[in-house]
Structures are given as C-alpha cells and as structure tokens.
Amino acid sequence: MNRPELVCPAGTPSAMRTAVDAGADAVYCGFQNATNARNFPGLNFTIPELEKSVAHAHAGDTKVLLAVNTFPPAGKVNLWKEAVDEGARIGVDAFIVADIGVADYIHKNHPEIRLHLSVQAAASTPEAIKFYCREFNVKRVVLPRILTVPEIKNMADEIPCEIETFIFGNHGLMVEGRCSLTNYITGLSTNMDGVCSPAADVQYIKDDAGNMTTKLGEFTIDCFSCDENAGYPTICKGRYLTPAHDGAYYAFEEPISLNLSTLLPDLMAAGVTALKIEGRQRSRAYVKSVVSAYRKAVDSIMAGGEPEISGLLALTEGQKETQGAFKSKTWR
Amino acid sequence: MSNLAEFKAAIGQDMTHTNPTPEISASSPHLARWMPPAPLFMLQPILRRIVKRVARENPDMFGRLGPHYKANFVIDPMNLPFVLLLRPDPDNLFLRAYRRRDLPDHDAKISGKFLDLLMLVDGDVDGDALFFARELTITGNTEAVVCLRNALDDVDGSIASDVANMFGPVGRTTLSALRRAKQRQTSN
C-alpha cells in the first residue's frame, strides 16, 4: 500500500504554517479574489503572503496546491490567467482547476506544473476524467463525495491519473460547480464569484428565549431552538416547510460533517493517492486539531496499526458526523 | 496602581476580593453574580494600552478587515458584568468597557463566555465549532465579524500572552489560571 498524501486546508498564512507544523504533506489555498471557491471576506492570500508561505511550506517539505477552481464569467478570464501566472512565478506545486478554459491555459503556458481537477468540475465518470487527462494532462482528480469505496476502487482501475478524496469536513453532496442556490438568493455565484452564502447577506436573529433564526437575504433558512446545535447558513442545509412534509425538514442536506477516519484503510487499499481535509474557511485551531489527528491515523495505518481518531466531533457541523455515500448510498 | 490591580481590573476582578493566584471556575455560568461591580473608570486606560499594544505587535492584521476597520464591535463576555466596544481602526483605535445596561451603538455583537472568547482571540478554539454548539452568538453585520475573526486568526502566537506580559508575572500567573480553568471545563 502506498503512503497517501495528506492534503490540508489553509485560509491564512498562519493556518498554512499550522498545517505544515501539524504534518500536512500538501496544503491548498487561494488568492483573495473570485478565482477560488472560498472567496470569503478577510480570508486567503495576497501575492506577497503566498510567496512567503510557499517558501515556508517548501522548507518543511510540504507541497502547495493553488486553487484556481471557479469558472470565469465572460470577459473576465484575465483575472484567472493572472492568478495562474502569479502562482507559477511563486512556485506552487500544482493548480486545482475546474474550468476547461483555465485548464487549457495552464496546460499550454505552464505545462511543467501539475494540474489537479477540482471537485468543482464534478467529474464522476471514467469517461469525463479520461477526457481531462487526455486534453489537459490532468495528473489528479478530486472526486465528488457521491461514490462508495468500491466505486472508487473501480474508478482507480479505469482512469490514468491519481485520485484524491475528501475525508473530513463539508459533506458536499450537491453536484458541485453547478449549485445556483446562493446565486438565486443573493445574485452572487458560488461557481463564478467563489462565495457560498456571502456573509454580507447572512443574518442571525436571536429571540429572548434563546432561539436563533438564520436568514440569507430575505429567506429564512432555519430556526434553531435554544438547546439545538446549529449548522452553516447555507440554503442547502436549511429546514423548510412544504406541503409535502409534516413540519420543517431538511429538504436537501443536513448540517453534518464527513468523517472517514474508520474508512481510511479501505480508501488507501482502493488506490486513493491523496486524502483531503476540507475547511479553508475554518480557524487554525481546526487545522491543528484535524491535521494532527489524521497525520497520526495515516502514520498508524502505514505502520500496520489501526486509525484511532477521537475528539473531532466538536469540530463537526451540527456536532454530527457521517461516512456519507462512501459507506452507503442510503446514508440518510 | 499595581500590576496585579491593573490585570484584575482588565479581566473584571477587583483585587481586594480575590486571591493573588485565583482559581477561577469556568463552569460557573454567571461569574458576574459573585463579582463586584467592575471599576470601569479604572479599566479604560488599561484597555487603551492593550489595544495599542496588540495593534503595534500585529500591524498586518488590519488588512484582513477590509472595509470594516471602522465598524463598531460589541464584545460581550456574557459571564462578566460589562461589555467591550472595539473599533479596530488603526488610525483611531478604540476599546472601551461599558456596563451592559448602557450598551453602545454598534454594527455587530459577539457574545460568548469570557474564557471561550479569550481562547478564540488566541486561536486556541475554533469559532465555527463554538457557533455550532451555540456557545457563540453573532448579531448585526456578519461580514464584519467574519473579517475580524479572520484577522485575529491570522495572528501567530498568543495575543492573550502578549497582554498578560504587559502585567508581568502577575499577568502571566492569572492567564495560566484562566487557561487551567478552561481546560477543566473542557475535560468535564
């Protein structure tokens, strides 16, 4: 069994240093603009910050993967090209892309730098993935979180590139790269502006009894009673009243996090090359805890032991965790 | 005023009513009940010193605030008898204590237990996790709060330690007591 690469999130330079120190094999990050899918206020890297951070990561033998994984709107593609050119100049180890135009630009202008296909591309069939490999020399695909472990094994046997799967964080069951829920409510696009549920449109309203209502724009997403755990203020994790259901219910997804710690040996045996921790928007405390735990677990498996991970439940959304579709298509 | 008195005042404790190295119960939901009224007039110059020190030590953090550097944030340690008003404008820094009944005008309010807020500032606890557990409440301008959170989270090291160092050994001892209290709370 090959030793998998532990790919960890970094929303700030401090988080990147934390990830490196906690044992990340690779760190993924983005610039402070719409070229990446976590374009949140106050998050991400300036060009000088990325220069320093890449130098620090490389000194720790950690790779840096630059997410340029949103879709340029017509007439604005230069911002994506500039992000790619700066990343190449700085010396990132790979680009994570979703848009075929951006992939083509990198393939033609920076062929020496590895190309990873983002989950935002939603490539979930061998046919689609082979196309990206053939046309753009993609070296790795980040699989959508909708495949079982046996399906991933079959995929590994059929495609000519490495596989990266999420192991912790956002459950992410939507057809990624195609979700327009935020756009419908706020006018901003998750896929082109890089922001899901922009904070400027989020409101938390607490009543005297301690109940909390979450709103995005004019729409109420959920109302948590005072003793109920909360989730992110995203439309896909809202609880809604509909004539088809008694009472409010989670129509799309529940506030719950993926945690595949017990499936790690199966994923590694299935041929997964890289294990990805989600959460660039999270704190360095989250990065430290999750990366350290998974570093220890992967090392334990490679030494013939069992993955022992505990203490991460407090970091999960809604304080609940699942193995999602990786375990079974009927997880819910 | 002694270093001890200054630091006690900074965390809302009157030196005449506490031990030099206090064992603080983090599990008490209402520290304010047994605490004497905070001497706010004594707090204000200390808070000014603290905010200037933190700003001087971490000048890069202001870049992450974007357009919200002039926003007024109320920081509400719910188990202390006062709130803080922060305006992180590097050219006009403002940090001042107010009695809760005199809540000042603000753009956003961040409420939580004092020790949770302290750990949050220090990057020792994940703000989203506190939010999920309903231990942290945000109202008002959410984007401004996200910017402030990200700005503070990008500060390496410990802001609390820097502040404690301003008060010498007494400050460090008191901070250690607070951290022990939080550890006890977490392990219970």
PDB file of C-alpha atoms in Angstrom, chain A residues 84-261:
ATOM      1  CA  VAL A  84      -2.199  31.220 -12.628  1.00  0.00           C
ATOM      2  CA  ASP A  85       0.800  33.241 -13.807  1.00  0.00           C
ATOM      3  CA  GLU A  86       1.472  34.523 -10.276  1.00  0.00           C
ATOM      4  CA  GLY A  87       1.137  31.023  -8.867  1.00  0.00           C
ATOM      5  CA  ALA A  88       3.620  29.718 -11.428  1.00  0.00           C
ATOM      6  CA  ARG A  89       6.071  32.539 -10.711  1.00  0.00           C
ATOM      7  CA  ILE A  90       5.837  31.906  -6.972  1.00  0.00           C
ATOM      8  CA  GLY A  91       6.469  28.202  -7.477  1.00  0.00           C
ATOM      9  CA  VAL A  92       3.300  26.406  -6.407  1.00  0.00           C
ATOM     10  CA  ASP A  93       3.411  22.660  -6.918  1.00  0.00           C
ATOM     11  CA  ALA A  94       0.052  22.245  -8.609  1.00  0.00           C
ATOM     12  CA  PHE A  95      -3.041  24.106  -9.730  1.00  0.00           C
ATOM     13  CA  ILE A  96      -6.504  22.886  -8.780  1.00  0.00           C
ATOM     14  CA  VAL A  97      -8.880  23.827 -11.595  1.00  0.00           C
ATOM     15  CA  ALA A  98     -12.463  23.279 -12.695  1.00  0.00           C
ATOM     16  CA  ASP A  99     -12.948  25.383 -15.822  1.00  0.00           C
ATOM     17  CA  ILE A 100     -11.730  23.911 -19.122  1.00  0.00           C
ATOM     18  CA  GLY A 101     -10.524  27.318 -20.325  1.00  0.00           C
ATOM     19  CA  VAL A 102      -8.347  27.753 -17.240  1.00  0.00           C
ATOM     20  CA  ALA A 103      -7.130  24.156 -17.554  1.00  0.00           C
ATOM     21  CA  ASP A 104      -6.224  24.759 -21.182  1.00  0.00           C
ATOM     22  CA  TYR A 105      -4.363  27.977 -20.314  1.00  0.00           C
ATOM     23  CA  ILE A 106      -2.264  26.184 -17.700  1.00  0.00           C
ATOM     24  CA  HIS A 107      -1.645  23.195 -19.953  1.00  0.00           C
ATOM     25  CA  LYS A 108      -0.345  25.431 -22.722  1.00  0.00           C
ATOM     26  CA  ASN A 109       1.513  28.075 -20.711  1.00  0.00           C
ATOM     27  CA  HIS A 110       2.765  26.209 -17.642  1.00  0.00           C
ATOM     28  CA  PRO A 111       2.998  22.568 -18.694  1.00  0.00           C
ATOM     29  CA  GLU A 112       5.696  21.890 -16.115  1.00  0.00           C
ATOM     30  CA  ILE A 113       3.240  22.434 -13.242  1.00  0.00           C
ATOM     31  CA  ARG A 114       0.888  19.665 -12.200  1.00  0.00           C
ATOM     32  CA  LEU A 115      -2.794  20.073 -12.916  1.00  0.00           C
ATOM     33  CA  HIS A 116      -5.385  18.711 -10.468  1.00  0.00           C
ATOM     34  CA  LEU A 117      -9.050  18.570 -11.386  1.00  0.00           C
ATOM     35  CA  SER A 118     -11.142  20.244  -8.694  1.00  0.00           C
ATOM     36  CA  VAL A 119     -14.244  18.678  -7.206  1.00  0.00           C
ATOM     37  CA  GLN A 120     -15.921  21.768  -8.652  1.00  0.00           C
ATOM     38  CA  ALA A 121     -15.578  20.139 -12.078  1.00  0.00           C
ATOM     39  CA  ALA A 122     -17.918  17.390 -10.824  1.00  0.00           C
ATOM     40  CA  ALA A 123     -16.169  14.759 -12.927  1.00  0.00           C
ATOM     41  CA  SER A 124     -17.564  11.490 -11.621  1.00  0.00           C
ATOM     42  CA  THR A 125     -17.263   9.078 -14.545  1.00  0.00           C
ATOM     43  CA  PRO A 126     -14.170   7.449 -16.059  1.00  0.00           C
ATOM     44  CA  GLU A 127     -15.162   8.928 -19.411  1.00  0.00           C
ATOM     45  CA  ALA A 128     -15.173  12.516 -18.112  1.00  0.00           C
ATOM     46  CA  ILE A 129     -11.948  12.082 -16.166  1.00  0.00           C
ATOM     47  CA  LYS A 130     -10.160  10.464 -19.117  1.00  0.00           C
ATOM     48  CA  PHE A 131     -11.161  13.455 -21.229  1.00  0.00           C
ATOM     49  CA  TYR A 132      -9.480  15.878 -18.805  1.00  0.00           C
ATOM     50  CA  CYS A 133      -6.380  13.671 -18.643  1.00  0.00           C
ATOM     51  CA  ARG A 134      -6.140  13.386 -22.406  1.00  0.00           C
ATOM     52  CA  GLU A 135      -6.800  17.043 -23.250  1.00  0.00           C
ATOM     53  CA  PHE A 136      -5.045  18.849 -20.376  1.00  0.00           C
ATOM     54  CA  ASN A 137      -2.671  16.253 -18.937  1.00  0.00           C
ATOM     55  CA  VAL A 138      -4.502  16.284 -15.596  1.00  0.00           C
ATOM     56  CA  LYS A 139      -2.489  14.324 -13.041  1.00  0.00           C
ATOM     57  CA  ARG A 140      -5.071  14.023 -10.267  1.00  0.00           C
ATOM     58  CA  VAL A 141      -8.841  14.180  -9.883  1.00  0.00           C
ATOM     59  CA  VAL A 142     -10.631  15.259  -6.719  1.00  0.00           C
ATOM     60  CA  LEU A 143     -13.681  13.007  -6.718  1.00  0.00           C
ATOM     61  CA  PRO A 144     -17.163  14.217  -5.807  1.00  0.00           C
ATOM     62  CA  ARG A 145     -18.413  12.920  -2.461  1.00  0.00           C
ATOM     63  CA  ILE A 146     -21.060  10.710  -4.057  1.00  0.00           C
ATOM     64  CA  LEU A 147     -19.131   7.493  -4.705  1.00  0.00           C
ATOM     65  CA  THR A 148     -18.842   4.416  -2.491  1.00  0.00           C
ATOM     66  CA  VAL A 149     -15.415   2.982  -1.700  1.00  0.00           C
ATOM     67  CA  PRO A 150     -15.941   0.036  -4.133  1.00  0.00           C
ATOM     68  CA  GLU A 151     -16.904   2.558  -6.837  1.00  0.00           C
ATOM     69  CA  ILE A 152     -13.720   4.494  -6.114  1.00  0.00           C
ATOM     70  CA  LYS A 153     -11.741   1.259  -6.434  1.00  0.00           C
ATOM     71  CA  ASN A 154     -13.311   0.585  -9.826  1.00  0.00           C
ATOM     72  CA  MET A 155     -12.567   4.165 -10.845  1.00  0.00           C
ATOM     73  CA  ALA A 156      -8.928   3.787  -9.853  1.00  0.00           C
ATOM     74  CA  ASP A 157      -8.666   0.757 -12.123  1.00  0.00           C
ATOM     75  CA  GLU A 158     -10.057   2.663 -15.085  1.00  0.00           C
ATOM     76  CA  ILE A 159      -8.508   6.132 -15.071  1.00  0.00           C
ATOM     77  CA  PRO A 160      -4.927   7.136 -15.871  1.00  0.00           C
ATOM     78  CA  CYS A 161      -4.494   9.648 -13.025  1.00  0.00           C
ATOM     79  CA  GLU A 162      -4.272   9.860  -9.246  1.00  0.00           C
ATOM     80  CA  ILE A 163      -7.369  10.031  -7.052  1.00  0.00           C
ATOM     81  CA  GLU A 164      -7.926  12.494  -4.223  1.00  0.00           C
ATOM     82  CA  THR A 165     -10.939  12.070  -1.927  1.00  0.00           C
ATOM     83  CA  PHE A 166     -12.323  14.175   0.873  1.00  0.00           C
ATOM     84  CA  ILE A 167     -12.030  12.551   4.292  1.00  0.00           C
ATOM     85  CA  PHE A 168     -13.216  15.261   6.689  1.00  0.00           C
ATOM     86  CA  GLY A 169     -15.346  18.400   6.636  1.00  0.00           C
ATOM     87  CA  ASN A 170     -18.198  19.502   4.439  1.00  0.00           C
ATOM     88  CA  HIS A 171     -20.425  16.624   3.390  1.00  0.00           C
ATOM     89  CA  GLY A 172     -20.891  18.314  -0.015  1.00  0.00           C
ATOM     90  CA  LEU A 173     -23.465  16.227  -1.816  1.00  0.00           C
ATOM     91  CA  MET A 174     -24.623  18.828  -4.303  1.00  0.00           C
ATOM     92  CA  VAL A 175     -23.437  18.495  -7.898  1.00  0.00           C
ATOM     93  CA  GLU A 176     -20.509  20.732  -7.215  1.00  0.00           C
ATOM     94  CA  GLY A 177     -19.690  23.523  -9.588  1.00  0.00           C
ATOM     95  CA  ARG A 178     -23.345  23.639 -10.636  1.00  0.00           C
ATOM     96  CA  CYS A 179     -25.098  24.795  -7.487  1.00  0.00           C
ATOM     97  CA  SER A 180     -27.026  28.027  -8.072  1.00  0.00           C
ATOM     98  CA  LEU A 181     -28.868  28.297  -4.758  1.00  0.00           C
ATOM     99  CA  THR A 182     -26.754  31.192  -3.474  1.00  0.00           C
ATOM    100  CA  ASN A 183     -26.995  32.899  -6.844  1.00  0.00           C
ATOM    101  CA  TYR A 184     -30.782  32.597  -6.768  1.00  0.00           C
ATOM    102  CA  ILE A 185     -30.980  34.291  -3.364  1.00  0.00           C
ATOM    103  CA  THR A 186     -28.165  36.846  -3.421  1.00  0.00           C
ATOM    104  CA  GLY A 187     -27.169  37.403  -7.046  1.00  0.00           C
ATOM    105  CA  LEU A 188     -23.636  36.209  -6.297  1.00  0.00           C
ATOM    106  CA  SER A 189     -22.468  32.936  -7.791  1.00  0.00           C
ATOM    107  CA  THR A 190     -20.727  30.229  -5.790  1.00  0.00           C
ATOM    108  CA  ASN A 191     -19.186  28.988  -9.027  1.00  0.00           C
ATOM    109  CA  MET A 192     -18.096  32.308 -10.573  1.00  0.00           C
ATOM    110  CA  ASP A 193     -17.688  34.628  -7.565  1.00  0.00           C
ATOM    111  CA  GLY A 194     -16.407  31.872  -5.303  1.00  0.00           C
ATOM    112  CA  VAL A 195     -18.717  32.558  -2.426  1.00  0.00           C
ATOM    113  CA  CYS A 196     -21.408  30.348  -0.979  1.00  0.00           C
ATOM    114  CA  SER A 197     -23.808  32.224   1.306  1.00  0.00           C
ATOM    115  CA  PRO A 198     -21.927  35.551   1.300  1.00  0.00           C
ATOM    116  CA  ALA A 199     -21.565  36.791   4.871  1.00  0.00           C
ATOM    117  CA  ALA A 200     -22.903  40.215   3.902  1.00  0.00           C
ATOM    118  CA  ASP A 201     -26.282  38.585   3.234  1.00  0.00           C
ATOM    119  CA  VAL A 202     -26.329  36.395   6.345  1.00  0.00           C
ATOM    120  CA  GLN A 203     -28.287  37.428   9.406  1.00  0.00           C
ATOM    121  CA  TYR A 204     -28.578  35.720  12.784  1.00  0.00           C
ATOM    122  CA  ILE A 205     -31.553  36.793  14.846  1.00  0.00           C
ATOM    123  CA  LYS A 206     -31.797  35.625  18.441  1.00  0.00           C
ATOM    124  CA  ASP A 207     -35.029  35.965  20.404  1.00  0.00           C
ATOM    125  CA  ASP A 208     -35.445  36.403  24.144  1.00  0.00           C
ATOM    126  CA  ALA A 209     -35.909  32.654  24.625  1.00  0.00           C
ATOM    127  CA  GLY A 210     -32.547  31.942  23.004  1.00  0.00           C
ATOM    128  CA  ASN A 211     -33.890  30.595  19.724  1.00  0.00           C
ATOM    129  CA  MET A 212     -31.850  31.619  16.698  1.00  0.00           C
ATOM    130  CA  THR A 213     -33.211  32.306  13.236  1.00  0.00           C
ATOM    131  CA  THR A 214     -30.780  32.154  10.330  1.00  0.00           C
ATOM    132  CA  LYS A 215     -31.526  34.166   7.200  1.00  0.00           C
ATOM    133  CA  LEU A 216     -29.839  34.550   3.836  1.00  0.00           C
ATOM    134  CA  GLY A 217     -31.122  37.702   2.193  1.00  0.00           C
ATOM    135  CA  GLU A 218     -34.852  37.760   2.741  1.00  0.00           C
ATOM    136  CA  PHE A 219     -35.138  33.987   3.115  1.00  0.00           C
ATOM    137  CA  THR A 220     -35.286  32.163   6.415  1.00  0.00           C
ATOM    138  CA  ILE A 221     -33.025  29.118   6.292  1.00  0.00           C
ATOM    139  CA  ASP A 222     -33.585  27.653   9.734  1.00  0.00           C
ATOM    140  CA  CYS A 223     -34.642  28.345  13.284  1.00  0.00           C
ATOM    141  CA  PHE A 224     -32.669  26.568  15.981  1.00  0.00           C
ATOM    142  CA  SER A 225     -34.217  26.199  19.406  1.00  0.00           C
ATOM    143  CA  CYS A 226     -32.011  27.272  22.282  1.00  0.00           C
ATOM    144  CA  ASP A 227     -30.754  23.730  23.001  1.00  0.00           C
ATOM    145  CA  GLU A 228     -30.201  22.705  19.373  1.00  0.00           C
ATOM    146  CA  ASN A 229     -26.826  22.574  17.633  1.00  0.00           C
ATOM    147  CA  ALA A 230     -26.505  24.845  14.612  1.00  0.00           C
ATOM    148  CA  GLY A 231     -25.124  24.484  11.093  1.00  0.00           C
ATOM    149  CA  TYR A 232     -23.794  26.787   8.412  1.00  0.00           C
ATOM    150  CA  PRO A 233     -26.214  29.349   6.965  1.00  0.00           C
ATOM    151  CA  THR A 234     -26.399  27.747   3.534  1.00  0.00           C
ATOM    152  CA  ILE A 235     -29.579  27.166   1.594  1.00  0.00           C
ATOM    153  CA  CYS A 236     -28.719  23.501   1.046  1.00  0.00           C
ATOM    154  CA  LYS A 237     -28.674  22.877   4.800  1.00  0.00           C
ATOM    155  CA  GLY A 238     -31.874  24.727   5.600  1.00  0.00           C
ATOM    156  CA  ARG A 239     -35.007  23.329   7.183  1.00  0.00           C
ATOM    157  CA  TYR A 240     -38.146  24.136   5.259  1.00  0.00           C
ATOM    158  CA  LEU A 241     -41.899  23.927   5.488  1.00  0.00           C
ATOM    159  CA  THR A 242     -43.505  22.308   2.473  1.00  0.00           C
ATOM    160  CA  PRO A 243     -46.968  20.855   1.816  1.00  0.00           C
ATOM    161  CA  ALA A 244     -45.293  17.516   1.043  1.00  0.00           C
ATOM    162  CA  HIS A 245     -43.918  17.053   4.543  1.00  0.00           C
ATOM    163  CA  ASP A 246     -45.189  17.348   8.084  1.00  0.00           C
ATOM    164  CA  GLY A 247     -43.253  20.043   9.881  1.00  0.00           C
ATOM    165  CA  ALA A 248     -39.967  21.653   8.945  1.00  0.00           C
ATOM    166  CA  TYR A 249     -37.435  19.277   7.439  1.00  0.00           C
ATOM    167  CA  TYR A 250     -34.049  19.246   5.736  1.00  0.00           C
ATOM    168  CA  ALA A 251     -35.048  19.224   2.087  1.00  0.00           C
ATOM    169  CA  PHE A 252     -31.527  18.967   0.612  1.00  0.00           C
ATOM    170  CA  GLU A 253     -28.855  18.095   3.174  1.00  0.00           C
ATOM    171  CA  GLU A 254     -28.484  18.110   6.921  1.00  0.00           C
ATOM    172  CA  PRO A 255     -25.921  20.107   8.884  1.00  0.00           C
ATOM    173  CA  ILE A 256     -23.456  17.267   9.336  1.00  0.00           C
ATOM    174  CA  SER A 257     -19.776  16.717   8.563  1.00  0.00           C
ATOM    175  CA  LEU A 258     -17.964  13.976   6.751  1.00  0.00           C
ATOM    176  CA  ASN A 259     -15.548  11.953   8.888  1.00  0.00           C
ATOM    177  CA  LEU A 260     -13.957   8.953   7.170  1.00  0.00           C
ATOM    178  CA  SER A 261     -11.414   8.063   9.828  1.00  0.00           C
TER     179      SER A 261
END
